[in-house]
PDB file of C-alpha atoms in Angstrom:
ATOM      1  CA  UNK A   1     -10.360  60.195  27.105  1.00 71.00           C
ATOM      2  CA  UNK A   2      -9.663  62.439  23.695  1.00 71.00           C
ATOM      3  CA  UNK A   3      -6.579  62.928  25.341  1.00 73.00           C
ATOM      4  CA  UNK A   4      -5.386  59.657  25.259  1.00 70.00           C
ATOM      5  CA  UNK A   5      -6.212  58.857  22.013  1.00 67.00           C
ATOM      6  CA  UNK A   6      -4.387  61.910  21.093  1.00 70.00           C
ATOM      7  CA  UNK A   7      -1.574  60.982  22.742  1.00 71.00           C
ATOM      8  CA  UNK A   8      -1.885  57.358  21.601  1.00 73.00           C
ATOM      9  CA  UNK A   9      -1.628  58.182  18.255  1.00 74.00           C
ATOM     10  CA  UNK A  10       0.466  61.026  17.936  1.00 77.00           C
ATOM     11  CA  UNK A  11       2.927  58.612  19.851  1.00 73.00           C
ATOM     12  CA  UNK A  12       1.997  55.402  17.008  1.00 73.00           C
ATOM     13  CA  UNK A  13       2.769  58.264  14.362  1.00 76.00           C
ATOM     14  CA  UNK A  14       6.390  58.766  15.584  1.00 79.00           C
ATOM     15  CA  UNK A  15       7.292  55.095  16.127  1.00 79.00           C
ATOM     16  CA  UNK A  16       6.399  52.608  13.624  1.00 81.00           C
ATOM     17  CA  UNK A  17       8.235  49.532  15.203  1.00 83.00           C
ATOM     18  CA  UNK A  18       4.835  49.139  17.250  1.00 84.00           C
ATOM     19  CA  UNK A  19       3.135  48.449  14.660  1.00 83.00           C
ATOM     20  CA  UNK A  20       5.807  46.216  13.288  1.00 88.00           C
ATOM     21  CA  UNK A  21       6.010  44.338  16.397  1.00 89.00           C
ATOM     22  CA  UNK A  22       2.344  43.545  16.217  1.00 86.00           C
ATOM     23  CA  UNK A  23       2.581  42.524  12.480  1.00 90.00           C
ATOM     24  CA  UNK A  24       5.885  40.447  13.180  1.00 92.00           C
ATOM     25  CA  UNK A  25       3.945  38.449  16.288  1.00 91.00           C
ATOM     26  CA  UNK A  26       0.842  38.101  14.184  1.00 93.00           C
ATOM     27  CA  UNK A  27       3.173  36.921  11.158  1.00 95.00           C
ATOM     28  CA  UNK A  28       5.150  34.234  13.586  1.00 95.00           C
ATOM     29  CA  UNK A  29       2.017  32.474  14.555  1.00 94.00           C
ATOM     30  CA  UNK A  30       0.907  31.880  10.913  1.00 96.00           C
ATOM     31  CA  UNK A  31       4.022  30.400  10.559  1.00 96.00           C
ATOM     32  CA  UNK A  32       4.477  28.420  13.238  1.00 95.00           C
ATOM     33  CA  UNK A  33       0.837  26.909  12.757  1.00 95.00           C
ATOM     34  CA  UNK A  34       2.122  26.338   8.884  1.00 97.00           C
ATOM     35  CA  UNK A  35       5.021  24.373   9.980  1.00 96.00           C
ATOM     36  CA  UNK A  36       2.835  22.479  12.348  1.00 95.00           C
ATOM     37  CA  UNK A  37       0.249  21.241  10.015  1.00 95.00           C
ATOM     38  CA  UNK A  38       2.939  20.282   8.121  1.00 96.00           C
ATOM     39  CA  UNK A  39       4.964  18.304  10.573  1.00 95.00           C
ATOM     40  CA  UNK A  40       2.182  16.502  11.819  1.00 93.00           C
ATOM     41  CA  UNK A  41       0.752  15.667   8.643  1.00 93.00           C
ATOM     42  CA  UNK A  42       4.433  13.992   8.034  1.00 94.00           C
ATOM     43  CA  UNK A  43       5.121  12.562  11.117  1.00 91.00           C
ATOM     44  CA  UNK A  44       1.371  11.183  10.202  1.00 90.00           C
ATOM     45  CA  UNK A  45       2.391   9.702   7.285  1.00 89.00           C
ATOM     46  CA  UNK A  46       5.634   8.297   8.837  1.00 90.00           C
ATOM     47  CA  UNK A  47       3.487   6.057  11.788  1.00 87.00           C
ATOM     48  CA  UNK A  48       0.596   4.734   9.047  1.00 86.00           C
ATOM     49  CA  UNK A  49      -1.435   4.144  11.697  1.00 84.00           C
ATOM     50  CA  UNK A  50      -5.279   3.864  11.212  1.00 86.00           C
ATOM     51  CA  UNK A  51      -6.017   3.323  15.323  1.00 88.00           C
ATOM     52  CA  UNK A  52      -6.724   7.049  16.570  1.00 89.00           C
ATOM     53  CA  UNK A  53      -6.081   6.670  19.718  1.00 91.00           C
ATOM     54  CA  UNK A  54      -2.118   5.863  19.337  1.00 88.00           C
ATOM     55  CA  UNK A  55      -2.024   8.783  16.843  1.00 89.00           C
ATOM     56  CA  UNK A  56      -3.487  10.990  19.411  1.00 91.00           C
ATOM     57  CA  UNK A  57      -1.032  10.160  21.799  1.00 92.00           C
ATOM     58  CA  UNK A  58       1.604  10.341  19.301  1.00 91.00           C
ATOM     59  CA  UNK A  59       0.986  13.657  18.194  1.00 93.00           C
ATOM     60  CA  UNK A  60      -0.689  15.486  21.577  1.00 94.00           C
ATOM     61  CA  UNK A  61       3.030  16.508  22.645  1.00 93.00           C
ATOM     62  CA  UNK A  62       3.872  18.158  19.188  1.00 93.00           C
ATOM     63  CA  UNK A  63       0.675  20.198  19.363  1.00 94.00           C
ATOM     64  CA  UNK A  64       1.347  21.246  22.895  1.00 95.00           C
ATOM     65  CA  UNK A  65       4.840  21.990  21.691  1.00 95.00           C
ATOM     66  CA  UNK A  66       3.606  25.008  19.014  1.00 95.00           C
ATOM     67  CA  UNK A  67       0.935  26.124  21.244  1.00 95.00           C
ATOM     68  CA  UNK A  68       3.672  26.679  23.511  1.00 96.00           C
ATOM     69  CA  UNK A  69       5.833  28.641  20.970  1.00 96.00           C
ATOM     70  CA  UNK A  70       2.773  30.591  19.289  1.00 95.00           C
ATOM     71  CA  UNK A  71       1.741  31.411  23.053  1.00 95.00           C
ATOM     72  CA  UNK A  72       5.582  32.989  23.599  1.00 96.00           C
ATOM     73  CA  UNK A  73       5.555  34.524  20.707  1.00 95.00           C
ATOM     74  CA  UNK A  74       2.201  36.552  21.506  1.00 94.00           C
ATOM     75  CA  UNK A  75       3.383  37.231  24.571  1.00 95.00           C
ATOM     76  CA  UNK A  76       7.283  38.299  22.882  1.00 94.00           C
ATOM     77  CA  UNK A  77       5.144  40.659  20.488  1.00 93.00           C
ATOM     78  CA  UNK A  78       2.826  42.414  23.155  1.00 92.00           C
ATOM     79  CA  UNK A  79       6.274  43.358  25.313  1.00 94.00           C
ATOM     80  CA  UNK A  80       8.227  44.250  22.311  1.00 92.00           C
ATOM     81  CA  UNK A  81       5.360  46.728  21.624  1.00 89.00           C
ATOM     82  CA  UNK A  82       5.059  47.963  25.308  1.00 89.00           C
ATOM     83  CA  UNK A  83       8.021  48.999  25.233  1.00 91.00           C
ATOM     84  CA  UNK A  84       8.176  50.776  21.902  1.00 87.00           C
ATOM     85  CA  UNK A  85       5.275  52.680  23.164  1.00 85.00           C
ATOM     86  CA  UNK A  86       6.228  53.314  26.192  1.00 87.00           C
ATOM     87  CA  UNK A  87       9.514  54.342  25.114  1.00 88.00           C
ATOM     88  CA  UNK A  88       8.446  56.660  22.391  1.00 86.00           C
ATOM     89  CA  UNK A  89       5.767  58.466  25.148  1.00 83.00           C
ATOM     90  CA  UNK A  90       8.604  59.084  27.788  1.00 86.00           C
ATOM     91  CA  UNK A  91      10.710  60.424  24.500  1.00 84.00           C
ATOM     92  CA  UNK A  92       7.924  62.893  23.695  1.00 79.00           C
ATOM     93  CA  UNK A  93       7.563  63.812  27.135  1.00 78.00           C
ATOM     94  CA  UNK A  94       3.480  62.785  27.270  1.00 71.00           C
TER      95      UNK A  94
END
């Protein structure tokens, strides 16, 4: 086990683009909730609507839209650093 985290951070030491990919996926969901609590609040706006179940319909596929993107970029950001990792152990020979 102190191996590992030997190796595990001797190998973070030499390659900072893990961390970066981590920070850039983190980063990319902020966003992408941003810009969704922003679009829905206009497209709100644009159907001035007061029944709530038509606006829940209306806006259920744009929510399921940015889940979907925030969910792909996790996923984008946990490979991205896999491989950095990975890449930087093979290159130190652990």
């Amino acid at each position: 086990m102190k191996n590992f985290f030997l190796n595990s951070t001797r190998i973070l030491e030499q390659n900072a683009k893990v961390y970066w990919s981590i920070i850039f996926g983190i980063a990319a969901c902020l966003i992408l909730f941003i810009a969704e609590a922003v679009h829905i609040q206009n497209f709100m706006a644009t159907l001035n609507t007061q029944n709530q179940n038509a606006l829940y319909v209306a806006i259920q596929p744009l929510t399921q839209r940015y889940s979907y993107s925030r969910y792909l970029v996790l996923v984008l950001a946990v490979l991205w650093s896999a491989y950095e990792y990975i890449s930087t152990k093979k290159k130190l020979g652990l």
